[in-house]
Amino acid sequence: AQSVAQPEDQVNVAEGNPLTVKCTYSVSGNPYLFWYVQYPNRGLQFLLKYITGDNLVKGSYGFEAEFNKSQTSFHLKKPSALVSDSALYFCAVRDITGGNKLVFGAGTILRVKS
Amino acid sequence: GAVVSQHPSWVICKSGTSVKIECRSLDFQATTMFWYRQFPKQSLMLMATSNEGSKATYEQGVEKDKFLINHASLTLSTLTVTSAHPEDSSFYICSARDYNGRSSSYEQYFGPGTRLTVT
C-alpha cells in the first residue's frame, strides 16, 4: 500500500530562520508526491509536487521540497520562515492501486514565532 | 484558475434531519470529485470518490446510505448527510480533478470546506 509518514506533529521555528517539515514515503513504482497547506477552518491549498525531473522542486510562497529516492523522503523547506507560514502542512502520495486517489500524511503543525 | 467552491461554509442542524453540501468546480470540468472528512487536528479521511454520471465509490467503513453522493454534472457533486447525528459533526472537504488533463499529475484542487454541527 502507498503511504506517507510525517514524523513530527509540530515544528517550531523563529521568524527568519530556515524551516524543514519532514515527509517519508512508501510506494510501489514511481512516486507522485505533493505538499498541501491548510489554514484554520479552510480547505487545502496546493504548494508543490514532484512527478519526475529535478529532485529540487520549487513551489508557491517560497517553499521548495527535495525528493530523495535513496532515503524515500520528500521534505518541505523554506530558507526564511514567516509568521504567516504558520499552518498545518500535509504531505501526500498518489495511490496508483486505489484509483489514483491521494493518500495523506497525518499533518504537521508549523508554528513560526516572531 | 482551478477554483473549487463549497456551499454552505457552515451549517447547524438538528438530529434526525438531512443536510446537503454542494461542491462546484468553477472554472474547469471535473470528472472526478472526492469527499473527505476531517476531525480537529487530524488528517483528511477519504470518504468516497465520485465520478460524473456513475455511482460513487465509498471507502471501507463509510455508510453509503447515510452519506449520499451525487455527481450529476462535470461541475457539481453533492454530499447529503441523512438522518444526521451529533457524531456526524465534522469538517467536510471536497476536491476535484480536472477533466481536461490540467491535473494530469493527479493533483487535486480543494474546496474551502463545510463545518457541520449537529445538535
PDB file of C-alpha atoms in Angstrom:
ATOM      1  CA  ALA A   1       0.000   0.000   0.000  1.00  0.00           C
ATOM      2  CA  GLN A   2       1.077   3.529  -0.692  1.00  0.00           C
ATOM      3  CA  SER A   3       1.697   5.649   2.375  1.00  0.00           C
ATOM      4  CA  VAL A   4       3.417   8.736   3.674  1.00  0.00           C
ATOM      5  CA  ALA A   5       4.667   9.482   7.142  1.00  0.00           C
ATOM      6  CA  GLN A   6       5.128  12.852   8.769  1.00  0.00           C
ATOM      7  CA  PRO A   7       7.148  12.072  11.875  1.00  0.00           C
ATOM      8  CA  GLU A   8       6.681  15.434  13.566  1.00  0.00           C
ATOM      9  CA  ASP A   9       3.338  16.553  14.985  1.00  0.00           C
ATOM     10  CA  GLN A  10       4.635  20.096  15.308  1.00  0.00           C
ATOM     11  CA  VAL A  11       7.606  22.135  14.179  1.00  0.00           C
ATOM     12  CA  ASN A  12       8.554  25.395  15.858  1.00  0.00           C
ATOM     13  CA  VAL A  13      10.862  27.888  14.208  1.00  0.00           C
ATOM     14  CA  ALA A  14      11.774  31.524  14.689  1.00  0.00           C
ATOM     15  CA  GLU A  15      10.857  34.007  12.007  1.00  0.00           C
ATOM     16  CA  GLY A  16      13.682  34.446   9.542  1.00  0.00           C
ATOM     17  CA  ASN A  17      15.176  31.032  10.229  1.00  0.00           C
ATOM     18  CA  PRO A  18      15.067  28.174   7.723  1.00  0.00           C
ATOM     19  CA  LEU A  19      12.330  25.604   8.196  1.00  0.00           C
ATOM     20  CA  THR A  20      12.011  21.945   7.316  1.00  0.00           C
ATOM     21  CA  VAL A  21       8.881  19.808   7.538  1.00  0.00           C
ATOM     22  CA  LYS A  22       9.658  16.138   7.092  1.00  0.00           C
ATOM     23  CA  CYS A  23       7.916  13.533   4.969  1.00  0.00           C
ATOM     24  CA  THR A  24       8.869   9.987   4.055  1.00  0.00           C
ATOM     25  CA  TYR A  25       7.002   7.776   1.636  1.00  0.00           C
ATOM     26  CA  SER A  26       6.426   4.160   0.796  1.00  0.00           C
ATOM     27  CA  VAL A  27       5.194   3.366  -2.705  1.00  0.00           C
ATOM     28  CA  SER A  28       5.367   0.736  -5.376  1.00  0.00           C
ATOM     29  CA  GLY A  29       6.577   2.240  -8.606  1.00  0.00           C
ATOM     30  CA  ASN A  30       7.475   5.845  -9.226  1.00  0.00           C
ATOM     31  CA  PRO A  31       6.107   8.214  -6.614  1.00  0.00           C
ATOM     32  CA  TYR A  32       3.929  11.217  -7.331  1.00  0.00           C
ATOM     33  CA  LEU A  33       4.377  13.386  -4.227  1.00  0.00           C
ATOM     34  CA  PHE A  34       2.560  16.520  -3.107  1.00  0.00           C
ATOM     35  CA  TRP A  35       2.603  19.119  -0.364  1.00  0.00           C
ATOM     36  CA  TYR A  36      -0.517  20.987   0.716  1.00  0.00           C
ATOM     37  CA  VAL A  37      -1.063  23.672   3.354  1.00  0.00           C
ATOM     38  CA  GLN A  38      -4.208  24.222   5.394  1.00  0.00           C
ATOM     39  CA  TYR A  39      -5.068  27.363   7.319  1.00  0.00           C
ATOM     40  CA  PRO A  40      -7.644  27.172  10.165  1.00  0.00           C
ATOM     41  CA  ASN A  41     -11.147  26.302   9.008  1.00  0.00           C
ATOM     42  CA  ARG A  42     -10.096  26.308   5.368  1.00  0.00           C
ATOM     43  CA  GLY A  43      -9.579  23.732   2.666  1.00  0.00           C
ATOM     44  CA  LEU A  44      -6.171  22.628   1.438  1.00  0.00           C
ATOM     45  CA  GLN A  45      -4.002  24.747  -0.822  1.00  0.00           C
ATOM     46  CA  PHE A  46      -1.572  23.108  -3.230  1.00  0.00           C
ATOM     47  CA  LEU A  47       2.076  24.047  -2.638  1.00  0.00           C
ATOM     48  CA  LEU A  48       4.136  21.855  -4.922  1.00  0.00           C
ATOM     49  CA  LYS A  49       4.535  18.424  -6.461  1.00  0.00           C
ATOM     50  CA  TYR A  50       7.193  16.004  -7.618  1.00  0.00           C
ATOM     51  CA  ILE A  51       6.481  13.841 -10.631  1.00  0.00           C
ATOM     52  CA  THR A  52       9.806  13.456 -12.363  1.00  0.00           C
ATOM     53  CA  GLY A  53      12.853  15.534 -13.218  1.00  0.00           C
ATOM     54  CA  ASP A  54      14.866  17.689 -10.860  1.00  0.00           C
ATOM     55  CA  ASN A  55      14.952  16.466  -7.315  1.00  0.00           C
ATOM     56  CA  LEU A  56      14.543  20.012  -6.006  1.00  0.00           C
ATOM     57  CA  VAL A  57      11.030  21.234  -6.637  1.00  0.00           C
ATOM     58  CA  LYS A  58      10.052  24.862  -6.184  1.00  0.00           C
ATOM     59  CA  GLY A  59       6.522  25.795  -5.275  1.00  0.00           C
ATOM     60  CA  SER A  60       4.260  28.539  -4.009  1.00  0.00           C
ATOM     61  CA  TYR A  61       5.094  31.135  -1.338  1.00  0.00           C
ATOM     62  CA  GLY A  62       8.843  30.441  -1.496  1.00  0.00           C
ATOM     63  CA  PHE A  63       8.547  26.801  -0.475  1.00  0.00           C
ATOM     64  CA  GLU A  64      10.597  24.040  -2.019  1.00  0.00           C
ATOM     65  CA  ALA A  65      10.957  20.320  -1.481  1.00  0.00           C
ATOM     66  CA  GLU A  66      13.727  17.877  -2.125  1.00  0.00           C
ATOM     67  CA  PHE A  67      12.990  14.429  -3.462  1.00  0.00           C
ATOM     68  CA  ASN A  68      15.468  11.873  -2.154  1.00  0.00           C
ATOM     69  CA  LYS A  69      14.945   8.435  -3.631  1.00  0.00           C
ATOM     70  CA  SER A  70      17.549   6.649  -1.535  1.00  0.00           C
ATOM     71  CA  GLN A  71      16.042   7.967   1.692  1.00  0.00           C
ATOM     72  CA  THR A  72      12.459   7.828   0.367  1.00  0.00           C
ATOM     73  CA  SER A  73      11.948  11.350   1.609  1.00  0.00           C
ATOM     74  CA  PHE A  74      10.287  14.492   0.332  1.00  0.00           C
ATOM     75  CA  HIS A  75      10.974  17.161   2.941  1.00  0.00           C
ATOM     76  CA  LEU A  76       9.422  20.608   2.623  1.00  0.00           C
ATOM     77  CA  LYS A  77      11.772  23.535   3.103  1.00  0.00           C
ATOM     78  CA  LYS A  78      11.864  27.301   3.128  1.00  0.00           C
ATOM     79  CA  PRO A  79      15.027  29.386   3.560  1.00  0.00           C
ATOM     80  CA  SER A  80      13.430  32.069   5.722  1.00  0.00           C
ATOM     81  CA  ALA A  81      10.220  31.438   7.646  1.00  0.00           C
ATOM     82  CA  LEU A  82       7.447  33.987   8.025  1.00  0.00           C
ATOM     83  CA  VAL A  83       4.903  34.195  10.833  1.00  0.00           C
ATOM     84  CA  SER A  84       2.229  33.884   8.142  1.00  0.00           C
ATOM     85  CA  ASP A  85       3.618  30.444   7.239  1.00  0.00           C
ATOM     86  CA  SER A  86       2.130  29.117  10.482  1.00  0.00           C
ATOM     87  CA  ALA A  87      -0.383  26.477   9.394  1.00  0.00           C
ATOM     88  CA  LEU A  88      -0.993  22.744   9.054  1.00  0.00           C
ATOM     89  CA  TYR A  89       1.057  21.038   6.339  1.00  0.00           C
ATOM     90  CA  PHE A  90       0.190  17.758   4.655  1.00  0.00           C
ATOM     91  CA  CYS A  91       2.360  15.517   2.527  1.00  0.00           C
ATOM     92  CA  ALA A  92       0.526  13.240   0.093  1.00  0.00           C
ATOM     93  CA  VAL A  93       1.269  10.496  -2.417  1.00  0.00           C
ATOM     94  CA  ARG A  94      -0.710   9.233  -5.358  1.00  0.00           C
ATOM     95  CA  ASP A  95      -2.146   5.788  -4.722  1.00  0.00           C
ATOM     96  CA  ILE A  96      -1.824   4.000  -8.050  1.00  0.00           C
ATOM     97  CA  THR A  97      -3.515   0.930  -6.620  1.00  0.00           C
ATOM     98  CA  GLY A  98      -6.518   2.894  -5.420  1.00  0.00           C
ATOM     99  CA  GLY A  99      -7.889   4.748  -8.394  1.00  0.00           C
ATOM    100  CA  ASN A 100      -5.166   7.372  -8.253  1.00  0.00           C
ATOM    101  CA  LYS A 101      -6.562   8.934  -5.119  1.00  0.00           C
ATOM    102  CA  LEU A 102      -4.237  10.816  -2.785  1.00  0.00           C
ATOM    103  CA  VAL A 103      -3.054   9.330   0.478  1.00  0.00           C
ATOM    104  CA  PHE A 104      -2.293  11.987   3.084  1.00  0.00           C
ATOM    105  CA  GLY A 105       0.090  12.028   5.984  1.00  0.00           C
ATOM    106  CA  ALA A 106      -1.097  12.891   9.466  1.00  0.00           C
ATOM    107  CA  GLY A 107      -0.085  16.512   9.066  1.00  0.00           C
ATOM    108  CA  THR A 108       2.495  18.719  10.768  1.00  0.00           C
ATOM    109  CA  ILE A 109       1.656  21.947  12.546  1.00  0.00           C
ATOM    110  CA  LEU A 110       4.185  24.637  11.766  1.00  0.00           C
ATOM    111  CA  ARG A 111       4.477  27.493  14.245  1.00  0.00           C
ATOM    112  CA  VAL A 112       6.646  30.436  13.327  1.00  0.00           C
ATOM    113  CA  LYS A 113       7.314  32.843  16.179  1.00  0.00           C
ATOM    114  CA  SER A 114       8.375  36.425  15.779  1.00  0.00           C
TER     115      SER A 114
ATOM    116  CA  GLY B   1      -7.797  29.031 -12.244  1.00  0.00           C
ATOM    117  CA  ALA B   2      -8.759  25.655 -10.740  1.00  0.00           C
ATOM    118  CA  VAL B   3     -11.167  27.033  -8.164  1.00  0.00           C
ATOM    119  CA  VAL B   4     -13.453  24.770  -6.174  1.00  0.00           C
ATOM    120  CA  SER B   5     -16.271  26.149  -4.061  1.00  0.00           C
ATOM    121  CA  GLN B   6     -18.403  24.577  -1.355  1.00  0.00           C
ATOM    122  CA  HIS B   7     -21.751  25.622  -0.038  1.00  0.00           C
ATOM    123  CA  PRO B   8     -22.619  26.170   2.691  1.00  0.00           C
ATOM    124  CA  SER B   9     -19.412  27.059   4.504  1.00  0.00           C
ATOM    125  CA  TRP B  10     -21.013  26.145   7.786  1.00  0.00           C
ATOM    126  CA  VAL B  11     -24.332  24.635   8.842  1.00  0.00           C
ATOM    127  CA  ILE B  12     -26.062  23.766  12.082  1.00  0.00           C
ATOM    128  CA  CYS B  13     -28.851  21.216  12.010  1.00  0.00           C
ATOM    129  CA  LYS B  14     -30.912  19.181  14.429  1.00  0.00           C
ATOM    130  CA  SER B  15     -30.521  15.453  14.953  1.00  0.00           C
ATOM    131  CA  GLY B  16     -32.545  13.435  12.511  1.00  0.00           C
ATOM    132  CA  THR B  17     -32.570  15.971   9.733  1.00  0.00           C
ATOM    133  CA  SER B  18     -30.668  15.770   6.451  1.00  0.00           C
ATOM    134  CA  VAL B  19     -28.084  18.218   5.194  1.00  0.00           C
ATOM    135  CA  LYS B  20     -26.849  18.710   1.643  1.00  0.00           C
ATOM    136  CA  ILE B  21     -23.396  20.076   0.861  1.00  0.00           C
ATOM    137  CA  GLU B  22     -22.523  21.227  -2.640  1.00  0.00           C
ATOM    138  CA  CYS B  23     -19.114  21.121  -4.279  1.00  0.00           C
ATOM    139  CA  ARG B  24     -18.567  23.025  -7.517  1.00  0.00           C
ATOM    140  CA  SER B  25     -15.614  23.359  -9.859  1.00  0.00           C
ATOM    141  CA  LEU B  26     -15.908  26.957 -11.020  1.00  0.00           C
ATOM    142  CA  ASP B  27     -13.515  27.213 -13.940  1.00  0.00           C
ATOM    143  CA  PHE B  28     -12.893  23.657 -15.041  1.00  0.00           C
ATOM    144  CA  GLN B  29     -14.710  20.404 -15.573  1.00  0.00           C
ATOM    145  CA  ALA B  30     -14.165  17.653 -13.063  1.00  0.00           C
ATOM    146  CA  THR B  31     -14.799  14.047 -13.983  1.00  0.00           C
ATOM    147  CA  THR B  32     -13.760  13.004 -10.510  1.00  0.00           C
ATOM    148  CA  MET B  33     -14.515  14.613  -7.183  1.00  0.00           C
ATOM    149  CA  PHE B  34     -13.549  13.428  -3.739  1.00  0.00           C
ATOM    150  CA  TRP B  35     -15.224  13.875  -0.380  1.00  0.00           C
ATOM    151  CA  TYR B  36     -13.155  13.993   2.789  1.00  0.00           C
ATOM    152  CA  ARG B  37     -13.930  14.277   6.445  1.00  0.00           C
ATOM    153  CA  GLN B  38     -11.552  15.924   8.866  1.00  0.00           C
ATOM    154  CA  PHE B  39     -11.680  15.796  12.649  1.00  0.00           C
ATOM    155  CA  PRO B  40      -9.992  18.505  14.736  1.00  0.00           C
ATOM    156  CA  LYS B  41      -6.221  18.419  14.473  1.00  0.00           C
ATOM    157  CA  GLN B  42      -6.354  15.288  12.336  1.00  0.00           C
ATOM    158  CA  SER B  43      -5.648  14.377   8.759  1.00  0.00           C
ATOM    159  CA  LEU B  44      -8.177  14.049   5.996  1.00  0.00           C
ATOM    160  CA  MET B  45     -10.141  10.831   5.808  1.00  0.00           C
ATOM    161  CA  LEU B  46     -11.312   9.988   2.318  1.00  0.00           C
ATOM    162  CA  MET B  47     -14.990   9.080   2.387  1.00  0.00           C
ATOM    163  CA  ALA B  48     -15.743   8.468  -1.257  1.00  0.00           C
ATOM    164  CA  THR B  49     -14.703   9.051  -4.840  1.00  0.00           C
ATOM    165  CA  SER B  50     -17.359  10.490  -7.085  1.00  0.00           C
ATOM    166  CA  ASN B  51     -17.290  10.083 -10.852  1.00  0.00           C
ATOM    167  CA  GLU B  52     -19.610  12.067 -13.078  1.00  0.00           C
ATOM    168  CA  GLY B  53     -22.567  10.026 -14.247  1.00  0.00           C
ATOM    169  CA  SER B  54     -21.811   6.947 -12.173  1.00  0.00           C
ATOM    170  CA  LYS B  55     -22.163   5.700  -8.645  1.00  0.00           C
ATOM    171  CA  ALA B  56     -19.688   6.860  -6.055  1.00  0.00           C
ATOM    172  CA  THR B  57     -17.063   4.524  -4.697  1.00  0.00           C
ATOM    173  CA  TYR B  58     -17.095   4.530  -0.922  1.00  0.00           C
ATOM    174  CA  GLU B  59     -14.148   3.806   1.318  1.00  0.00           C
ATOM    175  CA  GLN B  60     -14.351   0.942   3.734  1.00  0.00           C
ATOM    176  CA  GLY B  61     -16.382   1.774   6.802  1.00  0.00           C
ATOM    177  CA  VAL B  62     -18.306   4.660   5.226  1.00  0.00           C
ATOM    178  CA  GLU B  63     -22.057   4.103   5.136  1.00  0.00           C
ATOM    179  CA  LYS B  64     -23.266   4.781   1.625  1.00  0.00           C
ATOM    180  CA  ASP B  65     -26.891   5.042   2.739  1.00  0.00           C
ATOM    181  CA  LYS B  66     -26.002   7.686   5.270  1.00  0.00           C
ATOM    182  CA  PHE B  67     -23.664   9.738   3.113  1.00  0.00           C
ATOM    183  CA  LEU B  68     -25.363  10.063  -0.254  1.00  0.00           C
ATOM    184  CA  ILE B  69     -23.196  11.352  -3.061  1.00  0.00           C
ATOM    185  CA  ASN B  70     -24.421  12.582  -6.406  1.00  0.00           C
ATOM    186  CA  HIS B  71     -22.204  13.771  -9.255  1.00  0.00           C
ATOM    187  CA  ALA B  72     -24.755  14.772 -11.844  1.00  0.00           C
ATOM    188  CA  SER B  73     -22.602  17.115 -13.904  1.00  0.00           C
ATOM    189  CA  LEU B  74     -18.976  17.829 -14.632  1.00  0.00           C
ATOM    190  CA  THR B  75     -19.026  20.811 -12.294  1.00  0.00           C
ATOM    191  CA  LEU B  76     -21.190  19.717  -9.382  1.00  0.00           C
ATOM    192  CA  SER B  77     -21.110  17.000  -6.769  1.00  0.00           C
ATOM    193  CA  THR B  78     -23.295  16.883  -3.679  1.00  0.00           C
ATOM    194  CA  LEU B  79     -22.946  15.121  -0.358  1.00  0.00           C
ATOM    195  CA  THR B  80     -26.111  14.581   1.653  1.00  0.00           C
ATOM    196  CA  VAL B  81     -25.792  13.550   5.269  1.00  0.00           C
ATOM    197  CA  THR B  82     -29.036  11.757   6.019  1.00  0.00           C
ATOM    198  CA  SER B  83     -30.589  11.473   9.472  1.00  0.00           C
ATOM    199  CA  ALA B  84     -27.707  13.384  10.958  1.00  0.00           C
ATOM    200  CA  HIS B  85     -26.469  12.668  14.470  1.00  0.00           C
ATOM    201  CA  PRO B  86     -24.102  14.647  16.680  1.00  0.00           C
ATOM    202  CA  GLU B  87     -21.273  12.237  15.842  1.00  0.00           C
ATOM    203  CA  ASP B  88     -21.582  13.359  12.219  1.00  0.00           C
ATOM    204  CA  SER B  89     -20.415  16.805  13.262  1.00  0.00           C
ATOM    205  CA  SER B  90     -17.187  17.423  11.410  1.00  0.00           C
ATOM    206  CA  PHE B  91     -15.401  19.445   8.749  1.00  0.00           C
ATOM    207  CA  TYR B  92     -16.226  18.121   5.291  1.00  0.00           C
ATOM    208  CA  ILE B  93     -13.927  18.968   2.384  1.00  0.00           C
ATOM    209  CA  CYS B  94     -14.341  18.202  -1.287  1.00  0.00           C
ATOM    210  CA  SER B  95     -11.738  18.176  -4.033  1.00  0.00           C
ATOM    211  CA  ALA B  96     -11.777  17.822  -7.786  1.00  0.00           C
ATOM    212  CA  ARG B  97      -9.572  16.589 -10.595  1.00  0.00           C
ATOM    213  CA  ASP B  98      -9.539  18.336 -13.940  1.00  0.00           C
ATOM    214  CA  TYR B  99     -11.218  16.504 -16.871  1.00  0.00           C
ATOM    215  CA  ASN B 100      -9.017  18.164 -19.450  1.00  0.00           C
ATOM    216  CA  GLY B 101      -5.762  16.969 -18.008  1.00  0.00           C
ATOM    217  CA  ARG B 102      -4.785  20.111 -16.178  1.00  0.00           C
ATOM    218  CA  SER B 103      -4.092  17.818 -13.266  1.00  0.00           C
ATOM    219  CA  SER B 104      -2.600  15.007 -15.292  1.00  0.00           C
ATOM    220  CA  SER B 105      -0.261  14.545 -12.366  1.00  0.00           C
ATOM    221  CA  TYR B 106      -3.325  13.654 -10.298  1.00  0.00           C
ATOM    222  CA  GLU B 107      -3.186  16.679  -8.061  1.00  0.00           C
ATOM    223  CA  GLN B 108      -6.484  17.665  -6.549  1.00  0.00           C
ATOM    224  CA  TYR B 109      -7.983  21.114  -6.109  1.00  0.00           C
ATOM    225  CA  PHE B 110      -9.727  21.551  -2.789  1.00  0.00           C
ATOM    226  CA  GLY B 111     -12.802  23.418  -1.726  1.00  0.00           C
ATOM    227  CA  PRO B 112     -12.777  25.614   1.391  1.00  0.00           C
ATOM    228  CA  GLY B 113     -14.662  23.059   3.473  1.00  0.00           C
ATOM    229  CA  THR B 114     -18.013  22.917   5.251  1.00  0.00           C
ATOM    230  CA  ARG B 115     -18.320  22.891   9.022  1.00  0.00           C
ATOM    231  CA  LEU B 116     -21.293  20.733  10.043  1.00  0.00           C
ATOM    232  CA  THR B 117     -22.618  20.848  13.592  1.00  0.00           C
ATOM    233  CA  VAL B 118     -25.454  18.537  14.547  1.00  0.00           C
ATOM    234  CA  THR B 119     -27.263  19.431  17.754  1.00  0.00           C
TER     235      THR B 119
END
